[in-house]
Coordinates of C-alpha atoms and ligand atoms in Angstrom, one line a residue:
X191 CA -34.3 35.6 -120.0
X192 CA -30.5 37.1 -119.2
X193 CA -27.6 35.1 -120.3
X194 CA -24.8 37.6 -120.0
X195 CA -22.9 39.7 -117.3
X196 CA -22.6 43.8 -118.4
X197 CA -18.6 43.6 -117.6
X198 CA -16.4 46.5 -118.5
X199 CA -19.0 47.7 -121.3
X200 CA -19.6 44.0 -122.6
X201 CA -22.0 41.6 -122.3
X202 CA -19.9 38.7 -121.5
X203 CA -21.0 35.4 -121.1
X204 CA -20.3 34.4 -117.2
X205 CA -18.0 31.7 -116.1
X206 CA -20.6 30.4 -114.0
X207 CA -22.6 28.1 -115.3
X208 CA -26.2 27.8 -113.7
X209 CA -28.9 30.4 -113.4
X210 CA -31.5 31.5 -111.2
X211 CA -35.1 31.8 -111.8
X212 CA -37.1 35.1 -111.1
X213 CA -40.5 34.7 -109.7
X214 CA -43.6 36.5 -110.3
X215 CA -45.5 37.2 -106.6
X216 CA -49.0 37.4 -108.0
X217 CA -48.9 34.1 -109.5
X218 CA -45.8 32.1 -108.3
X219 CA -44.5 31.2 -111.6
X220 CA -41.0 32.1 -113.2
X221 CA -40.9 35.2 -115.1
X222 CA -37.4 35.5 -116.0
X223 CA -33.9 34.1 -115.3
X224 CA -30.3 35.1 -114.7
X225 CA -27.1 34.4 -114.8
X226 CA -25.7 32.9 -111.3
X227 CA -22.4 34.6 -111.9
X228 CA -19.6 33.0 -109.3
X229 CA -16.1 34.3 -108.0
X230 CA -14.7 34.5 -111.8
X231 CA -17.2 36.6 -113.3
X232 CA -16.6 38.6 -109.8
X233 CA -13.0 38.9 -110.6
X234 CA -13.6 40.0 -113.9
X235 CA -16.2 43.0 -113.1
X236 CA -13.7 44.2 -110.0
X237 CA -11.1 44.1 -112.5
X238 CA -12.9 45.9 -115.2
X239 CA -13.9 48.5 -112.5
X240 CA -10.2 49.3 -111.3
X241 CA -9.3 49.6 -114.9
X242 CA -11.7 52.9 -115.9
X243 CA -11.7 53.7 -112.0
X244 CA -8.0 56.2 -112.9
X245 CA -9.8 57.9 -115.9
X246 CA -13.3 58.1 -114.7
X247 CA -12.0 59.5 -111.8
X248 CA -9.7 62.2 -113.7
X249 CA -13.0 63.4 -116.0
X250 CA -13.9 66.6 -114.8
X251 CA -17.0 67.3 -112.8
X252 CA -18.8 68.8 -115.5
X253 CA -18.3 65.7 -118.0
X254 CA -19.7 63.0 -115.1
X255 CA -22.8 65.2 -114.9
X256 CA -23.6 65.5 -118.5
X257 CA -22.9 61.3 -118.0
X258 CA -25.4 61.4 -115.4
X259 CA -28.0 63.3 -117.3
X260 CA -27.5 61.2 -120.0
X261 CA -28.0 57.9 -117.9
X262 CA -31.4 59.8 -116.6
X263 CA -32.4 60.0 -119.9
X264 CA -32.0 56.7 -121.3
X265 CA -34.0 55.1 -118.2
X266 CA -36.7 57.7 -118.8
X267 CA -36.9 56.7 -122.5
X268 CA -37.5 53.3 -120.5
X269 CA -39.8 54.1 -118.2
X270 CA -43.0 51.8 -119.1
X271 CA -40.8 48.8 -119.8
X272 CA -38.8 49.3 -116.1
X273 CA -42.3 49.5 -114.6
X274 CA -43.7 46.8 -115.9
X275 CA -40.4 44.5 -115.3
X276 CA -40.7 45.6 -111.4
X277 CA -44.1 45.2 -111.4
X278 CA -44.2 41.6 -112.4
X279 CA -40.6 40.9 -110.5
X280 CA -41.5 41.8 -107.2
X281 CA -45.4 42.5 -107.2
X282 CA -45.7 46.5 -107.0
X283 CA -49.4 47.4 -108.5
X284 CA -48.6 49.4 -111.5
X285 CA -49.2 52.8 -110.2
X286 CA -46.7 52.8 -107.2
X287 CA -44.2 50.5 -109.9
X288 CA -44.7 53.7 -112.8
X289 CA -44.4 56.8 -109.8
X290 CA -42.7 55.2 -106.8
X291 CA -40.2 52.3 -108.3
X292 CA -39.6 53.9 -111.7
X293 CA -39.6 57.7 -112.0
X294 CA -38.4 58.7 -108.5
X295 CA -35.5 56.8 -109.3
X296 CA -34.6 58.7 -112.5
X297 CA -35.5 62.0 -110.4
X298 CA -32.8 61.2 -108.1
X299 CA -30.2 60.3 -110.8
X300 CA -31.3 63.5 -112.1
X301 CA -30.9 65.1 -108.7
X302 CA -26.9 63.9 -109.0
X303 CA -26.4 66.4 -112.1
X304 CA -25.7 69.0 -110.1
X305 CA -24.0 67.8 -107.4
X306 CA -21.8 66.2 -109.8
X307 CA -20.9 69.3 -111.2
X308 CA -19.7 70.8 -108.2
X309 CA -17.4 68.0 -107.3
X310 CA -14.7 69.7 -108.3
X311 CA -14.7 72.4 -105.9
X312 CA -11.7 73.1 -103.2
X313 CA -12.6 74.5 -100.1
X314 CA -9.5 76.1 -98.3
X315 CA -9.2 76.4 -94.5
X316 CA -5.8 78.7 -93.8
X317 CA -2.8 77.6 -95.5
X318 CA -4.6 74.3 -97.3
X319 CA -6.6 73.3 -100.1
X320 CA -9.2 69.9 -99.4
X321 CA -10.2 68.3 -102.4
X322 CA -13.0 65.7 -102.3
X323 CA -12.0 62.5 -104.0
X324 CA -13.8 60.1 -105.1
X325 CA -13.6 56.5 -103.0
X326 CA -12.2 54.2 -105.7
X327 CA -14.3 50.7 -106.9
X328 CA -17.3 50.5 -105.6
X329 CA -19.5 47.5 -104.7
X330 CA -23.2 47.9 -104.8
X331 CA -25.2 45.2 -103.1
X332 CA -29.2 46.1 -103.0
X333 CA -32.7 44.4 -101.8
X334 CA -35.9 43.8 -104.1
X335 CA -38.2 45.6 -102.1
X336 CA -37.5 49.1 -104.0
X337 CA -34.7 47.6 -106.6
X338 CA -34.1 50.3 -108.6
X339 CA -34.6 53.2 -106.1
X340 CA -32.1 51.3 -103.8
X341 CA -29.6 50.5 -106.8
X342 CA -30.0 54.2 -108.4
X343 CA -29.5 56.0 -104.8
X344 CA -26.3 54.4 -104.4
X345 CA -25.0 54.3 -108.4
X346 CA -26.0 57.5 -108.7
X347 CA -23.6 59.4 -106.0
X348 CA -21.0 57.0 -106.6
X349 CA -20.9 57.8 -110.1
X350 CA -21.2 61.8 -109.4
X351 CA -18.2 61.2 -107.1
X352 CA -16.0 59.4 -109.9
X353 CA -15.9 56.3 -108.7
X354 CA -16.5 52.9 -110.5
X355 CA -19.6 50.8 -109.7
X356 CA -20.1 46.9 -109.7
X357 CA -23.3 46.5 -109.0
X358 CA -24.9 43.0 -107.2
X359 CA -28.9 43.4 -107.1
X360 CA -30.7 40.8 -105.3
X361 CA -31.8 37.7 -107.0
X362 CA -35.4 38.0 -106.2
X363 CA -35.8 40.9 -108.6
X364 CA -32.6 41.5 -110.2
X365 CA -34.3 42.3 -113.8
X366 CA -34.4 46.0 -113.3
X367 CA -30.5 46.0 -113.6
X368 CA -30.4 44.4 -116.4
X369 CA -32.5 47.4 -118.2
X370 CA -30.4 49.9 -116.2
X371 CA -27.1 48.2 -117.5
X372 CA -28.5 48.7 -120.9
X373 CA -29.4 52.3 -120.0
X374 CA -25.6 52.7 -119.1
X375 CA -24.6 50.9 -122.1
X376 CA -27.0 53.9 -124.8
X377 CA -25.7 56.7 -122.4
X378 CA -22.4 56.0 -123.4
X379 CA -20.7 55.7 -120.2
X380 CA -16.9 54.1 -120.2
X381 CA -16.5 51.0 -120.1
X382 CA -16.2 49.5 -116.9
X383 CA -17.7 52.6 -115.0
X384 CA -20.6 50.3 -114.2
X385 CA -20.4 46.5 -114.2
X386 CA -23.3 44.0 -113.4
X387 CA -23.4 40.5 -111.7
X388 CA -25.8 38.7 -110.4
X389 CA -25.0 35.4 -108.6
X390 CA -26.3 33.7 -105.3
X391 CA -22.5 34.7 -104.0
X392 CA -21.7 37.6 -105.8
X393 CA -22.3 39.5 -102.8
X394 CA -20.6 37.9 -100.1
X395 CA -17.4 37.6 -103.1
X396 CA -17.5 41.7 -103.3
X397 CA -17.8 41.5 -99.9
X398 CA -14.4 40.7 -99.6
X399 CA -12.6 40.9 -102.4
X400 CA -9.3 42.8 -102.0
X401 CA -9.8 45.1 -105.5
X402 CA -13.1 46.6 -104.0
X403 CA -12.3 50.0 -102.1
X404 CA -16.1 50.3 -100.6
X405 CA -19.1 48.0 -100.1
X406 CA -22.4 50.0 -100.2
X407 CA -25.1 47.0 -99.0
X408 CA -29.2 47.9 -98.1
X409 CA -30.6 44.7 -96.8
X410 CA -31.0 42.9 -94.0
X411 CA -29.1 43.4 -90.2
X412 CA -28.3 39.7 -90.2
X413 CA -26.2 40.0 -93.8
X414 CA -25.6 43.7 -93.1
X415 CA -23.6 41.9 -90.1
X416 CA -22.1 39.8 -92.3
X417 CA -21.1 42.1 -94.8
X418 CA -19.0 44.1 -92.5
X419 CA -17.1 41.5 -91.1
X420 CA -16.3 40.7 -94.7
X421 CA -14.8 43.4 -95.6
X422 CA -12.9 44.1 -92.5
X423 CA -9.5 42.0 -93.2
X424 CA -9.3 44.9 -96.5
X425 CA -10.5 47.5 -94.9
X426 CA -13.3 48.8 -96.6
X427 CA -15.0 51.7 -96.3
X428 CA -18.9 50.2 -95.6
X429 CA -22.1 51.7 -95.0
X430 CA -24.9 49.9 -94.3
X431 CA -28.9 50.4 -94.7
X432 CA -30.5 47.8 -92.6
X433 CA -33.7 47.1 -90.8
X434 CA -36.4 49.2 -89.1
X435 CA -38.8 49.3 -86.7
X436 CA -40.2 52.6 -87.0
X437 CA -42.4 54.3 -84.2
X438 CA -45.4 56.8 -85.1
X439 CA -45.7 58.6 -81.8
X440 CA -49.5 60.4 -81.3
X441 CA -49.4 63.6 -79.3
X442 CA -52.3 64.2 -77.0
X443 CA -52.9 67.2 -78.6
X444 CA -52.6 65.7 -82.3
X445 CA -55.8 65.0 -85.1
X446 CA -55.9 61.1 -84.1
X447 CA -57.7 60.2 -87.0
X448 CA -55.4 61.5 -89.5
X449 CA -52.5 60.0 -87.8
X450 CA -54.0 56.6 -87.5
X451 CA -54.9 56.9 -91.0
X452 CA -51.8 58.3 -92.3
X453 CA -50.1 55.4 -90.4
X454 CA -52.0 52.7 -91.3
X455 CA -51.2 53.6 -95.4
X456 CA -48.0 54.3 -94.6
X457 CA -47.5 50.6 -93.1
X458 CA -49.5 49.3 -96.0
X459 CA -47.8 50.6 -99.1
X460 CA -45.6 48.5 -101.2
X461 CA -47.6 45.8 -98.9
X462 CA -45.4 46.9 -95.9
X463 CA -42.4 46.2 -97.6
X464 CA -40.3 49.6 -96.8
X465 CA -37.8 49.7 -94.9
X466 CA -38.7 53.2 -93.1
X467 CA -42.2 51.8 -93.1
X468 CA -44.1 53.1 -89.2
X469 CA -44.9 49.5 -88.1
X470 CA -45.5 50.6 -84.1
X471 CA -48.3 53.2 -83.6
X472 CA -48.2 55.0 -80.1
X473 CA -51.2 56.4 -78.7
X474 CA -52.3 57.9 -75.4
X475 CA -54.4 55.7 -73.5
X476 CA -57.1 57.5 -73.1
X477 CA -57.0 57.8 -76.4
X478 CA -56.1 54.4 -77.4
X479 CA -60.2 52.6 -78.2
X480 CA -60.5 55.8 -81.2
X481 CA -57.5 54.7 -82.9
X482 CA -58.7 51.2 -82.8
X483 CA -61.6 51.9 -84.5
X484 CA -60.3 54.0 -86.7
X485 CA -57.2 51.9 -87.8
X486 CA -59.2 48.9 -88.3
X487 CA -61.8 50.9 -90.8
X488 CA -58.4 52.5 -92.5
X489 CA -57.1 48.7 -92.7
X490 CA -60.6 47.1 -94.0
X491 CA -60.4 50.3 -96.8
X492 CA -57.2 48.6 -98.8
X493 CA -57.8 46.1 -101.5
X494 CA -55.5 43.8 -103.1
X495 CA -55.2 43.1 -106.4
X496 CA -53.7 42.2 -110.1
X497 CA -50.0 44.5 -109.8
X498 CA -50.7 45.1 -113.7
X499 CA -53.5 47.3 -113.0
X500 CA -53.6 51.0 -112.0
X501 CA -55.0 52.1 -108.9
X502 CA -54.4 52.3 -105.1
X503 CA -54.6 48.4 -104.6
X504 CA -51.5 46.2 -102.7
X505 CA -49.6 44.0 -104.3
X506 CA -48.8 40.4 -103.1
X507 CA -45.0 39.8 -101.0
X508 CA -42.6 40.0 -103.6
X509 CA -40.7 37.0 -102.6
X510 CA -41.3 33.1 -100.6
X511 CA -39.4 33.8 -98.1
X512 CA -40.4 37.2 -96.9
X513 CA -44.5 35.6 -97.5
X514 CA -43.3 32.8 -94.9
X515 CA -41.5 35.5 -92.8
X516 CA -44.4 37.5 -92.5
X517 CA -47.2 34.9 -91.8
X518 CA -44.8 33.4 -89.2
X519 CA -45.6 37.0 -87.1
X520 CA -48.9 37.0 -87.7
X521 CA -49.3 33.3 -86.0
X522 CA -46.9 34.6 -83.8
X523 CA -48.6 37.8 -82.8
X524 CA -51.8 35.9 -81.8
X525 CA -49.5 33.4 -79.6
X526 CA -48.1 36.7 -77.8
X527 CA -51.4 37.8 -76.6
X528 CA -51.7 40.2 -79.0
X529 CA -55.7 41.1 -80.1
X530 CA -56.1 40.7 -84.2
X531 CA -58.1 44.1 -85.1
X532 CA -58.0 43.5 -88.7
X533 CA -56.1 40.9 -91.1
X534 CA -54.4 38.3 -89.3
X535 CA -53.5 34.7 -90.1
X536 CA -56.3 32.8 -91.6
X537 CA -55.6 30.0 -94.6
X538 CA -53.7 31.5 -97.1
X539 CA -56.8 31.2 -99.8
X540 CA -58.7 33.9 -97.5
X541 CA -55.8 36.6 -98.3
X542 CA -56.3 35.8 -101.8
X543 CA -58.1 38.7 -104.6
X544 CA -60.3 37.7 -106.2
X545 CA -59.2 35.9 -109.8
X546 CA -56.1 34.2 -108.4
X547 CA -55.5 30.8 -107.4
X548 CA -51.8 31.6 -106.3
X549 CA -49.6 33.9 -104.9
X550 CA -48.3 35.4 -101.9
X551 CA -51.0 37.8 -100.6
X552 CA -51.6 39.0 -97.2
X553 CA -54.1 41.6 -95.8
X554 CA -53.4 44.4 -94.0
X555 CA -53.3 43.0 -90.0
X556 CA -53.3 45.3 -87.4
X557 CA -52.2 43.9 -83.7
X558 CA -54.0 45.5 -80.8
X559 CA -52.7 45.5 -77.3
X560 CA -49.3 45.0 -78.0
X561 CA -46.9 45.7 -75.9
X562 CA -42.8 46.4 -75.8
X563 CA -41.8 42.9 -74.9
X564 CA -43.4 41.2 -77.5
X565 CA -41.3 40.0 -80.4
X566 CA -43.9 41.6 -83.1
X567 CA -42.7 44.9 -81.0
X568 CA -39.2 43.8 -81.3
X569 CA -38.9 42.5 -84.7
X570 CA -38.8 44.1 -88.2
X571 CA -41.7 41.8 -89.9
X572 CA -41.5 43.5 -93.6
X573 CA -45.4 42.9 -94.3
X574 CA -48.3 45.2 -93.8
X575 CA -48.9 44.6 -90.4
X576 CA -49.2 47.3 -88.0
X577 CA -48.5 47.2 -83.8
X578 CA -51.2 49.3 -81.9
X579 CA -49.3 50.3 -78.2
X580 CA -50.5 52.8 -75.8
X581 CA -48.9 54.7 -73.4
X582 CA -49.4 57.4 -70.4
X583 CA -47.1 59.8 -70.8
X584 CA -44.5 61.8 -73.1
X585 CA -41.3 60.0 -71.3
X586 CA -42.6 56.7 -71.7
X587 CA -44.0 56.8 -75.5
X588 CA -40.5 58.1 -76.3
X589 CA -38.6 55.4 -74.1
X590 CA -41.3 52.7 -76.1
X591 CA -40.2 54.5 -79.4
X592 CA -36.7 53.9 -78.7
X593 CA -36.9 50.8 -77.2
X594 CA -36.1 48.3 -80.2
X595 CA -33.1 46.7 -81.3
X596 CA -33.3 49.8 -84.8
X597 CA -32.9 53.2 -85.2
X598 CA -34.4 53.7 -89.0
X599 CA -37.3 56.1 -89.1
X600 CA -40.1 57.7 -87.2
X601 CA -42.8 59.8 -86.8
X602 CA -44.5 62.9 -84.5
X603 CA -47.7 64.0 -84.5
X604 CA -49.0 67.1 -82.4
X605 CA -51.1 70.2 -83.1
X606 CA -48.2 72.1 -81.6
X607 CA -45.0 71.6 -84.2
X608 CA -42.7 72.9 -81.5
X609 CA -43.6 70.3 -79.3
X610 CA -43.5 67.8 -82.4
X611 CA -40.0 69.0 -83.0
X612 CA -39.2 68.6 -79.4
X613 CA -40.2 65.2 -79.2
X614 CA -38.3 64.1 -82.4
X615 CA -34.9 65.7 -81.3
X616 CA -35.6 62.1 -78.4
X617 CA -36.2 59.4 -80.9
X618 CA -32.8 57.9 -81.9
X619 CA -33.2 57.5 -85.4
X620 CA -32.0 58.9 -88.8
X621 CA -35.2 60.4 -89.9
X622 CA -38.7 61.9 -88.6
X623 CA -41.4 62.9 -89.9
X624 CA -43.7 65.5 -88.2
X625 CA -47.7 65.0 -88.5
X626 CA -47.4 63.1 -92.2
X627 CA -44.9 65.3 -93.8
X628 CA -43.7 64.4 -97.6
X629 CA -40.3 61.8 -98.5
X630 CA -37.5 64.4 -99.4
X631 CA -35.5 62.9 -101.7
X632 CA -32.8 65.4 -101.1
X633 CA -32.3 65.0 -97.4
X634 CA -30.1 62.4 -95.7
X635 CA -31.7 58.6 -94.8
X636 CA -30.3 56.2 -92.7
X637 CA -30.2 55.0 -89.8
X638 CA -28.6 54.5 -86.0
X639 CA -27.9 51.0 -84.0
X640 CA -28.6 47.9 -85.7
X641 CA -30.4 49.9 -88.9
X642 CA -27.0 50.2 -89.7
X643 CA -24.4 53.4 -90.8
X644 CA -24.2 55.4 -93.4
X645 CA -26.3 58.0 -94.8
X646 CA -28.1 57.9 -98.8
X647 CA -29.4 60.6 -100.8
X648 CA -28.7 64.1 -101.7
X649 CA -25.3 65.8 -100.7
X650 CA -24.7 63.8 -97.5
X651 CA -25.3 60.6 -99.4
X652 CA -22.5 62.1 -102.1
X653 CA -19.8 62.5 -99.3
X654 CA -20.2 58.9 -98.4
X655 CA -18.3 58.2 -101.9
X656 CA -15.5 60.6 -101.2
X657 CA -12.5 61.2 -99.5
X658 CA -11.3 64.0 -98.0
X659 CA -7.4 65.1 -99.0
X660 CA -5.7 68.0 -97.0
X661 CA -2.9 70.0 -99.3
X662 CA -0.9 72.6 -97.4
X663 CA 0.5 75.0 -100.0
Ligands
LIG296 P1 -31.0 40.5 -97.7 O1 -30.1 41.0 -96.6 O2 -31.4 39.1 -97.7 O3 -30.2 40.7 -99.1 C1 -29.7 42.0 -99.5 C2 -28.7 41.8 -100.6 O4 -27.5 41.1 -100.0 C3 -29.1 40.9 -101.7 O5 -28.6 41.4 -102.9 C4 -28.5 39.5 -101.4 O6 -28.3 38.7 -102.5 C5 -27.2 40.0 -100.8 N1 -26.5 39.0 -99.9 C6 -27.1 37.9 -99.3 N2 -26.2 37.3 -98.5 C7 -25.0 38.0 -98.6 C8 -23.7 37.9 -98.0 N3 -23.4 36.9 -97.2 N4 -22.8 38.8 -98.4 C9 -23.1 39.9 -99.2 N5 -24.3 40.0 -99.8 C10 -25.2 39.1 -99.5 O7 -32.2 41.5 -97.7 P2 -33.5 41.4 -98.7 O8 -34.3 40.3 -98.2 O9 -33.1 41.5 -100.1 O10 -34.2 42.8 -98.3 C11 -35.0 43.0 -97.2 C12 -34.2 43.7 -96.1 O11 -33.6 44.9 -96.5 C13 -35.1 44.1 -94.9 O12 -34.5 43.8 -93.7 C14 -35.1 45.7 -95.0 O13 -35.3 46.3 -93.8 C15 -33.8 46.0 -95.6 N6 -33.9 47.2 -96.3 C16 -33.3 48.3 -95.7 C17 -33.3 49.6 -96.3 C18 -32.7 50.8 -95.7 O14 -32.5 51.8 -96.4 N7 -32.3 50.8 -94.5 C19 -34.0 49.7 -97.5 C20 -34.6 48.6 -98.1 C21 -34.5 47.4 -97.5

């Protein structure tokens, strides 16, 4: 249980008085609780922030990077305790919470050492010097699907930069920060550097509140939406991580089963909740009854199970809403017309693993015969359920790839990689991958159109905390 706020280096006991419950997936019951901080305890963390923002801004490069490697540190010391506390916040089994949720996350804090360092450096074009400064106070507002990857790829920069941080994590699995906060704390960072609230309208608060200089928000396109028209009367900077609807385009020339198996994991881990996830798989007609087979045997190959065990199994949906989200597409799929090759929406107790009576499971469902018109085409579902579509030529799998509302992710597969690289200079997204290559954590994600702006990650996702100022000597 959290009773206090992490507000300029203290932990302060909110304004606000109620509190909000944290919910374990697997079993549905409460597994923590937090403060619901309201516009006060908002107040007090922007205020706290602007406060160190002059001298944590003024610390040379080298000292924020020896800060950073210190943070890293301390959440390594950590790492069991942040897996477990992810694991039983939002469901992830405890191999993907230990690897994915926990230790990638340090890595990329640790990936901010160096960059950090070289903040400092001027780079002259004729007669001027342009420094890179940092932003000012920054606002931090993250999902629970990944919470401390999303929280750690945006603190992380910021902090390199020399800006200050108040950070907002979502409610649904918001005790993650509190471990980080108390990473900050034993790293010895100044206070008010990084500031924590949690609160059902912290976010939209930050949003607009006239001391913040940039909101940084991964979530939704509806709030994303929401988020910018908040902070446009101040004129924030914003960048926004939104929603996906990724496209895995199949060659003719391309290993199909390895594809269709590649795909089929990749729309399955974290039980579908990833925002880059490849939820439409593109096939050549002719080619389109193997990949059926084959995705249906990849889908029937995942198990679900307890999240505190080890292995490959999925976890249940981390949250009530997203479970009644997804199960709303996969009724809806079958009133589209779309065939149900595996999964689909029987009663709830036939998702179920064995040994629990509760819980928000679902089984990998892959749709057959779906086409571009159909909202489960359209639509980002955020569950492990995967869109089979065929097509009969190059033009039109691209135009079906690019044919949604988002501009996230995607995916090429072909035995030639010229031909793979061809086709992924068409798809308008912010990322591709070519026949299953690996997540670089040090290359620029993002996205295009309504997956919002903004790019996270490595240098690129430094600059977006820095300003550029021109000196003519
Ligand atoms: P969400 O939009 O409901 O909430 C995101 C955050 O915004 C939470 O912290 C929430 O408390 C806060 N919030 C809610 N209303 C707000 C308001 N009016 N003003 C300011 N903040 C507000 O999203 P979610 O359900 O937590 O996460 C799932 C969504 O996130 C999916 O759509 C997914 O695609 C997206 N996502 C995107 C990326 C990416 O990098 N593009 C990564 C992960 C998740």
């Amino acid at each position: 249980m959290r009773e206090r706020l992490f507000i300029g280096g203290r932990w302060v006991t909110p304004s606000g008085a109620g509190a909000i419950d944290v919910v374990d997936p697997a079993t549905e019951r409460v597994c923590g609780r937090v403060p619901d901080g309201d516009l006060r305890d908002v107040d007090a963390a922007v205020a706290a922030a602007v406060v160190a923002f002059d001298d944590w801004a003024a610390t040379p490069a080298q000292s924020r990077a020896a800060a950073l490697a210190g943070l890293a540190e301390a959440l390594r010391e950590r790492e069991d305790e942040l897996a477990r506390v992810i694991s039983t916040e939002m469901g992830a089994p405890w191999d993907n919470a230990l690897h994915v949720q926990t230790r990638l996350p340090v890595e990329i804090v640790e990936s901010y050492v160096d960059l950090a360092a070289a903040c400092d450096q001027v780079e002259r074009i004729g007669h001027s010097q342009v420094w890179r400064e940092p932003v000012g106070v920054v606002a931090a507002i993250t999902p629970w699907n990944y919470p401390l990857y999303q929280i750690v790829i945006k603190l992380a920069p910021a902090l390199a930069a020399g800006c200050t941080v108040v950070l907002k994590p979502s409610e649904d699995a918001p005790l993650n920060a509190f471990l980080l906060a108390e990473a900050v704390e034993a790293a010895g960072l100044p206070p008010g550097v990084v500031n924590l609230v949690t609160g059902s309208a912290a976010g939209r608060s930050l949003a607009a509140h006239p001391g913040v200089d940039m909101v940084s928000f991964t979530g939704s396109t509806r709030v994303g939406a929401l988020v910018a028209a908040a902070a446009a009367g101040s004129i924030k900077r914003v960048a926004l991580e939104l929603g996906g609807k990724s496209a895995a385009v199949v060659l003719p020339d391309a290993d199909l089963d390895a594809a269709v198996r590649h795909t089929v994991g990749n729309v399955c881990y974290n039980t579908g909740q990833t925002c880059t996830a490849l939820t439409r798989l593109l096939v050549p007609a002719d080619r389109y009854a193997d990949a059926l087979s084959t995705a249906a045997a990849a889908a029937a190959s995942y198990e679900l199970g307890d999240p505190r065990e080890p292995g490959e199994h999925l976890g249940p949906i981390a949250t009530a809403r997203q479970y009644a989200t997804v199960r709303g597409y996969l009724d809806l799929g079958v009133a589209e017309g779309a065939s149900v090759v595996a999964g689909g929406p029987a009663p709830a107790a036939e998702h179920r693993p064995a040994g629990f009576d509760a819980g928000w499971w679902v089984r990998p469902t892959i749709f057959g015969e779906v086409t571009s018109d159909m909202r489960i085409a359209q639509e980002e579902i955020f569950g492990p359920v995967l869109c089979l579509m065929s097509y009969r030529d190059e033009d039109e799998a691209v135009r079906i790839a690019n044919g949604t509302p988002y501009g996230l992710a995607g995916a090429v597969w072909s035995a030639s990689p010229e031909h793979a690289l061809a086709v992924a200079r068409r798809l308008h997204t912010g990322r591709v991958d070519i026949n299953g290559a690996a997540f670089n954590p040090l290359a620029p994600t993002g996205g295009v159109k309504k997956s919002g702006y903004g790019r996270e990650l490595g240098h690129h996702g430094l600059a977006e905390y820095q300003e550029l100022k021109a000196i003519q000597l």
